[in-house]
Amino acid sequence: SAMVNSHRKPMFTIHTGFYCLVAILLQICICSQFSVPSSHHFTEDPGAFPVASNGEPFPWQELRLPNVVIPLHYDLFVHPNLTSLDFVASEKIEVLVSNATQFIILHSKDLEITNATLQSEEDSRYMKSGKELKVLSYPAHQQIALLVPEKLMPHLKYYVAIDFQARLSDGFKGFYKSTYRTLGGETRILAVTDFEPTQARMAFPCFDEPLFKANFSIKIRRESGHTALSNMPKVSIYASPDKWNQTHYALQASLKLLDFYEKYFDINYPLPKLDLIAIPDFASGAMENWGLITYRETSLLFDPKTSSASDKLWVTRVIAHEMAHQWFGNLVTMEWWNDIWLNEGFANYMELIAVNATYPELQFDDHFLNVCFEVITKDSLNSSRPISKPAETPTQIQEMFDEVSYNKGACILNMLKDFLGEEKFQKGIIQYLKKFSYRNAKNDDLWNSLSNSCLESDFTSGGVCHSDPKMTNNMLTFLGENAEVKEMMTTWTLQKGIPLLVVKQDGHSLRLQQERFLQGVFQEDPEWRALQERYLWHIPLTYCTSSSNVIHRHILKSKTDILDLPEKTSWVKFNVDSNGYYIVHYEGHGWDQLITQLNQNHTLLRPKDRIGLIHDVFQLVGAGRLTLDKALDMTHYLQHETSSPALLKGLSYLELFYHMMDRRNISDISENLKRYLLQYFKPVIDRQSWSDEGSVWDRMLRSALLKLACDLNHPPCVQKAAELFSQWMESSGKLNIPTDVLKIVYSVGAQTTTGWNYLLELYELSMSSAEKNKILYALSTSKHQEKLQKLIELGMEGKVIKTQDLAALLHAIARRPKGQQLAWDFVRENWTHLLKKFDLGSFAIRIIISGTTSHFSSKDKLQEVKLFFESLEAQGSHLDIFQIVLETITKNIKWLEKNLPTLRMWLLVNT
């Protein structure tokens, strides 16, 4: 399918390597040869009107169409049959009415119209079915008239839907058949179009005159053995034939995103085609080969029956990511792998910009914070690495494809965009891409373009680039005209880690201090001071206060600084909207004042600021800067929280603690924590419906809350899920369960042997990778070791469970109390077999290692892991992930030592 403007000559071909060839060359709506007066006479005299083919008066007598109805967009669907040599088709034309009229006149030649309906814009918005239209035909003028029940009103949009069919034409015009013989003597058939000047009307009813230019979306249905080709920048999606119906969403998203990027980058997609293909066996999420992007099926296919709201967001993000690579990575490529973040960080950042612009209803803006929070977990360990880092060996290069390149890269770009302003940032990006098109670039090239984001068109005759006057209020006032972007940004790309901003309010002044933020290493530890040395960032700070909504800005370039507050304020909140990549600690009464505000009226703080506070307060507990009870006290306000992302953030920490206790079998705390969660969040859990209704965040909240409730064995949740599961089993899997609760229903169902076996059977048969993911997760929640063992064996065998899914399967099993030892033993015993399936530095191996070990929190387990890594290094296998895992386990041990008594006491008081 493709988006085309009718004044171009779009050409499409459908063909196959095996049987026959169809070529659809749509040269749409080129001009009529007839010359007629421009004034159209409407007369009341019925005798002046021609007679339609059914004997009734035809309401229009001119050869030229009236200009009262103007087409804006055609949605065209064509299904050619190369055996019966005919085609069936449908179209939906968006039209704008300029004068009131009782009919619509279009061109149509040799087409049998089977149905025609009309929707107003309002009908379309509320999904109301269209009103039937009477169709009159006047073949002498190759016109049809659609008679409308009520007058079409001026300045309104309507949608005309027409179903039609015809034989493939025998000549060389319109939509016609052509044949050729192969070397083996086989005759193959093509279907081809040729429209100029007046033959588009032979392929579909249309306003077949050059004045009526419109946009087109064209879909062609074909047999699985056929391929559709075109000379237009079209986007094609390929998948195995049985999964064709799951490609519609990706196709629509790809077109939207491609169009967005061409405008945003001010550079047209440079190739004549772009194909996307879903590969059944694929290691990563996707690969951005120029013009032919390969995807894992879960990253491209969307099945409305089994894909949830988060699946839709994921598919959209991956397509946006890979499309961005057509410019960042393909058009401009980094000089060497040390700067892979220029590709990956940018593609991750562009997901935010592009998805927000094209699919605002997915509310990705709120989800982007998690992109940053995920990497902070790793970046606050000493074993992290700088964004830009030397990499020489194939394993080292593979290891560069990690959260630091992807997520941290995206987050510092987002911080820079917030600092420079959208317009200056975008201009800098355009300059960078235009300057280095078809070339290679390095870190500094990007900073130079962003420092001086003047495009050639911005230069005056004297060669001076004048900044946009609107920019004067922005950060440029701090930086001087040519912003010191490079000096600032190298502190973020060449140093590892994340800064901690310590704020102390002292009357009318704020005392600021920056440190390196470290998890699991406390100020009182002997190594702390050495780990702080020589770390200094240029931090673009933002803050707001209780007394006004104004966003204040300041660049902190030194270890300490003092800011003056213009007025008395009860609280200060730094890192507005969490756009900055730093953690904030408020000394003195700072946290108490913010917690008080959250309890009194949380809406005085922006939703993203509330998420940021929840994140930072628990991070500071892990760094030993705050006691756990202070952070837990903050969660009290969550019962009034109206923002789903903020509520989910707070819940995620409580859930994390529950699973930590459950895995360690610290049952008194896990039981009290379960009681606290079910008691405290009961109202919001009980409000959730077992449906797919609401906004994306309503739906993600529903999935998360019901999953938590069923995980905690909340009786109403388990009963409802079990009931849906048995109904679904009785219907032989035909019953449609709402996609947002599918994983939950399957997980409850998998707790019985019958249910587990049935799910495994269905897993083999399912054509939806989204459904298979949910089933596999459910199967991994079994409490029976022999069932979990069977899953691992099937994953190693690679037939029923594909090897590509083994890493995620081991990770899921290892996170369960009953599966953690099994998965860990398996990895140690089968290491050599695993290395035959995956490269040492591969993403899969890193997931397998961290997935089966990094949740451990005891000294015994730390020792086991240490010995295993030492044995691997003795065999010559070294990975950075080894050190990251050891530090993570150490951090978990220290967290428990420091916070377990506090957690126990707090729960006794609060349940």
Tab-separated table of C-alpha atoms in Angstrom, residues 59 68 93 175 279 293 321 327 377-378 395 416 418 431 449 484 508 512 564 601 634 638 672 707 789 803 863 885:
chain	number	residue	atom	x	y	z
A	59	PRO	CA	-29.042	14.948	-12.576
A	68	VAL	CA	-19.202	21.491	-5.639
A	93	ILE	CA	-13.313	8.927	-0.544
A	175	PHE	CA	-6.731	-2.063	-15.254
A	279	ILE	CA	11.272	-12.912	10.276
A	293	ILE	CA	14.070	-3.549	7.599
A	321	HIS	CA	13.166	3.426	15.946
A	327	TRP	CA	18.607	8.818	8.539
A	377	THR	CA	19.710	1.359	37.686
A	378	LYS	CA	22.838	0.287	35.773
A	395	THR	CA	32.585	-9.217	21.664
A	416	LEU	CA	19.732	18.758	25.597
A	418	ASP	CA	14.860	20.753	26.764
A	431	GLN	CA	22.274	20.671	9.838
A	449	SER	CA	26.035	21.239	14.596
A	484	GLU	CA	28.845	25.755	24.764
A	508	HIS	CA	16.054	32.827	50.696
A	512	LEU	CA	23.626	23.272	45.677
A	564	ASP	CA	18.850	33.176	45.409
A	601	ASN	CA	-2.827	18.434	47.304
A	634	MET	CA	5.534	9.085	50.461
A	638	LEU	CA	-0.942	7.273	46.118
A	672	ASN	CA	2.315	-8.203	55.629
A	707	LYS	CA	-1.754	-8.954	37.421
A	789	GLN	CA	12.150	-28.183	33.259
A	803	THR	CA	15.626	-20.678	20.436
A	863	GLN	CA	29.747	-16.642	46.157
A	885	VAL	CA	25.877	-8.674	38.125
